[in-house]
CSV table of C-alpha atoms in Angstrom, one decimal:
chain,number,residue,atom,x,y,z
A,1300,UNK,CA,1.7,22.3,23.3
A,1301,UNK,CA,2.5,22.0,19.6
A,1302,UNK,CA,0.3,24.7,18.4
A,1303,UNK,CA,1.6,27.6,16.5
A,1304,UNK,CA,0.5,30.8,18.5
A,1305,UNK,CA,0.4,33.3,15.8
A,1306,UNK,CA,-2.4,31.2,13.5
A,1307,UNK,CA,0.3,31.5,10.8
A,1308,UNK,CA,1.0,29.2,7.7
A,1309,UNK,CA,5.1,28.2,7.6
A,1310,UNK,CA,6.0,27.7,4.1
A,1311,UNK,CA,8.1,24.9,4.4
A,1312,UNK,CA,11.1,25.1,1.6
A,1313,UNK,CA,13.4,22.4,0.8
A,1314,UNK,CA,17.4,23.1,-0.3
A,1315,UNK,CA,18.5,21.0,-2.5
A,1316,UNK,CA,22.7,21.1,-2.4
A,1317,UNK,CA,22.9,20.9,-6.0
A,1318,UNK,CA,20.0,21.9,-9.0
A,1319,UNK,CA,20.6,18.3,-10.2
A,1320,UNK,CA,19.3,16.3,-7.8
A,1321,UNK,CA,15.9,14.7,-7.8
A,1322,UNK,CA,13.7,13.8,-4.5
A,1323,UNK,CA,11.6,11.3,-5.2
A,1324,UNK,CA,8.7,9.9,-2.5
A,1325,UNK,CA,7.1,7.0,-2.7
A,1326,UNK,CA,3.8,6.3,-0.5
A,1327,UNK,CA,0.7,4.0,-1.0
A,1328,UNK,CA,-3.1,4.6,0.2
A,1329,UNK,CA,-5.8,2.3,-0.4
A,1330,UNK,CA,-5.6,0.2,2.9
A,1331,UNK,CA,-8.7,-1.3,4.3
A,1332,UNK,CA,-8.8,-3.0,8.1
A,1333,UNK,CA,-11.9,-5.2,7.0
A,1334,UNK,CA,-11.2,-7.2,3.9
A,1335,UNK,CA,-13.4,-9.8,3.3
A,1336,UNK,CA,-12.8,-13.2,1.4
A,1337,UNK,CA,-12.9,-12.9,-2.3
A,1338,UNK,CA,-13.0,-9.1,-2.2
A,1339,UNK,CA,-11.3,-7.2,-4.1
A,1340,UNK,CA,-9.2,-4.6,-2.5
A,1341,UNK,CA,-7.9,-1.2,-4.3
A,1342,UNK,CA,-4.4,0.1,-3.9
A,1343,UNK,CA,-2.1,2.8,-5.5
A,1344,UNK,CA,1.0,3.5,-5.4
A,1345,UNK,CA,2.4,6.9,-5.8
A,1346,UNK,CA,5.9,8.2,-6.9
A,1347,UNK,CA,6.1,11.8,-6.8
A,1348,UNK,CA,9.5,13.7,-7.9
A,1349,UNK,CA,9.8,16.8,-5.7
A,1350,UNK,CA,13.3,18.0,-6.9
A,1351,UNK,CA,14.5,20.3,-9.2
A,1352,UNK,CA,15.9,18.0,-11.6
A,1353,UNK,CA,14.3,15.2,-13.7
A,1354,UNK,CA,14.4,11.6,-12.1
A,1355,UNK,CA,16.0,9.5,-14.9
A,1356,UNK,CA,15.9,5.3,-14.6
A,1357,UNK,CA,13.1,5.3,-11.9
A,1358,UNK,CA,12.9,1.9,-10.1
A,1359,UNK,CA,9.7,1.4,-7.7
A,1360,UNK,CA,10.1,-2.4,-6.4
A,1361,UNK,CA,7.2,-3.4,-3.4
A,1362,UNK,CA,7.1,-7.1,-1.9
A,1363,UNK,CA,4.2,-8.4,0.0
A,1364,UNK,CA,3.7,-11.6,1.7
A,1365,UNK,CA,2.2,-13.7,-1.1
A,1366,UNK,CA,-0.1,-16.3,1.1
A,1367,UNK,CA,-3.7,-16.1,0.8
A,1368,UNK,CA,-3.6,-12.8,-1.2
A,1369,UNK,CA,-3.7,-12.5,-5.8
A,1370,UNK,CA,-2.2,-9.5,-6.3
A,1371,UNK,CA,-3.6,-7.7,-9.7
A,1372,UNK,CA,-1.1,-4.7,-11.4
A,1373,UNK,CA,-3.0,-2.8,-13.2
A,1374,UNK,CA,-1.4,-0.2,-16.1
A,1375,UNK,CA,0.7,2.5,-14.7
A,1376,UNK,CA,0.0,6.5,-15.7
A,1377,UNK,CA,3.7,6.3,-16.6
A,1378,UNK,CA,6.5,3.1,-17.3
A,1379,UNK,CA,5.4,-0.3,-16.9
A,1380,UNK,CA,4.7,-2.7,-14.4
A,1381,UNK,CA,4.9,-6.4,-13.8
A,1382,UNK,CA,4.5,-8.8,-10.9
A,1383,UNK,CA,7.6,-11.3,-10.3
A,1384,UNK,CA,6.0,-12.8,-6.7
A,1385,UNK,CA,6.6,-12.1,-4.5
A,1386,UNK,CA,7.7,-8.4,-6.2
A,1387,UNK,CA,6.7,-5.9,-8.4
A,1388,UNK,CA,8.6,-4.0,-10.3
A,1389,UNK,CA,7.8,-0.8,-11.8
A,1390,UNK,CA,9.9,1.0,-13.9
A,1391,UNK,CA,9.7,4.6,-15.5
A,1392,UNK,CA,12.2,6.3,-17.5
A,1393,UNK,CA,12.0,10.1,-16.8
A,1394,UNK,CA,10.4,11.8,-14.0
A,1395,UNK,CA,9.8,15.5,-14.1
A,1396,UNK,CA,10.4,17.6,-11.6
A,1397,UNK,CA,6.9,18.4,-9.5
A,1398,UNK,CA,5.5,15.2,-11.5
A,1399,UNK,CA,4.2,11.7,-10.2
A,1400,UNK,CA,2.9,8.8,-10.9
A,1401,UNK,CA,0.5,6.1,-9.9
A,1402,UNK,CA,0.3,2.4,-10.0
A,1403,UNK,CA,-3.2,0.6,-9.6
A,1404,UNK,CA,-3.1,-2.8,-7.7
A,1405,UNK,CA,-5.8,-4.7,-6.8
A,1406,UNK,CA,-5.4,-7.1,-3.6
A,1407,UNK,CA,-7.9,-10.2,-3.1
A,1408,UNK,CA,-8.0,-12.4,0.0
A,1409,UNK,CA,-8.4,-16.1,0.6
A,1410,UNK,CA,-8.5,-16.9,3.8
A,1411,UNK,CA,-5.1,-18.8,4.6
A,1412,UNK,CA,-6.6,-20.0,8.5
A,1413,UNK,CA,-9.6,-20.1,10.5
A,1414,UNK,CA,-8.7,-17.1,11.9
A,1415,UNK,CA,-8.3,-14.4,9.1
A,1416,UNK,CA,-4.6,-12.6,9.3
A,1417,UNK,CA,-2.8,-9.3,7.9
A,1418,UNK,CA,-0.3,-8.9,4.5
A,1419,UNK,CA,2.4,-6.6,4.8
A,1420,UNK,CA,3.4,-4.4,1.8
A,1421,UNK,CA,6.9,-3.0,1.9
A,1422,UNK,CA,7.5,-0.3,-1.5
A,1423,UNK,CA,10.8,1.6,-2.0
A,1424,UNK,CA,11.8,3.8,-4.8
A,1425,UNK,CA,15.4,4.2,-6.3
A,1426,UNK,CA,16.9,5.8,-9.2
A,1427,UNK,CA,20.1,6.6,-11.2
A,1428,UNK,CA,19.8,10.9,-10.4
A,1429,UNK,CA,21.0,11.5,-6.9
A,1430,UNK,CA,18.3,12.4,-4.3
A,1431,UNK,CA,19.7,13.8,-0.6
A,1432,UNK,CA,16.5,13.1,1.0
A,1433,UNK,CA,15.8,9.2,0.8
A,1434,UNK,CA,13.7,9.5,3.9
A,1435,UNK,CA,11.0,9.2,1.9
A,1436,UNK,CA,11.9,6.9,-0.7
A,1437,UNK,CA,9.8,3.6,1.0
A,1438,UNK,CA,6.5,3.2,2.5
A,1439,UNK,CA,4.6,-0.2,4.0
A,1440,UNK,CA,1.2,-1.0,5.1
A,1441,UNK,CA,-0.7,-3.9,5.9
A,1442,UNK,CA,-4.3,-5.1,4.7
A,1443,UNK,CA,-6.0,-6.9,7.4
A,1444,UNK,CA,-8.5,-9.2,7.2
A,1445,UNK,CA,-11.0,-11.1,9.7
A,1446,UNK,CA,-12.6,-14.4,8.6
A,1447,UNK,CA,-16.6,-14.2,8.9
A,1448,UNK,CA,-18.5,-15.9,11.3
A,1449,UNK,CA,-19.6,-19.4,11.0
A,1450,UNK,CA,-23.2,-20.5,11.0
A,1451,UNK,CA,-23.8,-24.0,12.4
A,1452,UNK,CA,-27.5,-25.1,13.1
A,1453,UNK,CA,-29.2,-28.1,14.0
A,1454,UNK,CA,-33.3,-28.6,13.6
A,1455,UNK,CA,-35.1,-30.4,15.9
A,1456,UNK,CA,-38.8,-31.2,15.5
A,1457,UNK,CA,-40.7,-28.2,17.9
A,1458,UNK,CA,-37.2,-26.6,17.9
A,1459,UNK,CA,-34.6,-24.2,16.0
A,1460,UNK,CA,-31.3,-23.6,17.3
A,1461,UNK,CA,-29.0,-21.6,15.3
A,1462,UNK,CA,-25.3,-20.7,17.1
A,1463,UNK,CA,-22.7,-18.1,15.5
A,1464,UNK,CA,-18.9,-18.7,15.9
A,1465,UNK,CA,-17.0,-16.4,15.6
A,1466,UNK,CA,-13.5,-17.4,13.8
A,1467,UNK,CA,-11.4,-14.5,15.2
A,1468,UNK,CA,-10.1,-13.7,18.3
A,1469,UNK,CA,-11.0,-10.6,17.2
A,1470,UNK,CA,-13.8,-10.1,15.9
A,1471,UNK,CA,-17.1,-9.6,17.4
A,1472,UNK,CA,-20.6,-10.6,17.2
């Protein structure tokens, strides 16, 4: 059933087929289901090195459907970063082995329809070292986003009637 009967850590250890190869991983966190319009939603992205050799000419490129959404690069911990819609590119010279790096983004919404939508962020890494394990070397998520109800009220004298629509097919009351 999946479970390990002995209640025993496993160490997991990677071989690497040569001591100068890098393995560099890539992943992003930050992703909410409920953006708002006009809020401002935090990302990073994280490039970690886990090889035994030092990642030289890292490249982290991520592309995003640019409609309704300003995306904001912040300052990287390492290299430098700039958008070039509907990319950004991310560029750091060495990477040590065991070291990482983060990218701040900041993601805010206008609605592009009546009925709110979802933005797909694709992010891959690449670099001149050789790294055997490139199944970790992209990432995506999605930020989705609901447009608010809609107030509509009429006043009649002796009378209020107030009705809420909701704009998603989604979304409830």
């Amino acid at each position: 059933e999946g479970l390990i009967s002995d209640n025993q850590a496993r160490e997991v250890i990677y071989v690497f087929p040569n001591n100068s190869d890098a393995d560099l991983a890539v992943s992003m966190i930050g992703f909410y289901t409920n953006a708002l319009d006009g809020e401002p939603v935090p990302v990073t992205v994280t490039v970690t090195n886990r090889g035994p050799a030092t990642a030289h000419a890292v490249q982290v490129v991520m592309d995003y459907d640019t409609g309704g959404v300003e995306l904001n690069v912040g300052t990287p911990t390492l290299g430098t970063a700039e958008k070039d819609q509907p990319l950004v590119r991310w560029q750091i010279d060495d990477l040590l082995p065991n070291g990482f790096a983060h990218l701040p983004l900041t993601a805010t919404f206008s609605y592009s329809s009546a009925f709110g939508g979802a933005h797909s962020f694709h992010v891959r890494v690449l670099a001149q070292t050789p790294d055997p394990m490139v199944e970790n070397n992209q990432a995506e998520g999605g930020i989705y986003y609901v447009s608010p109800p809609t107030l509509n009220h009429s006043i009649k004298p002796g009378e209020i009637t107030i009705t809420f629509q909701s704009n998603s097919p989604n979304s409830q009351l």
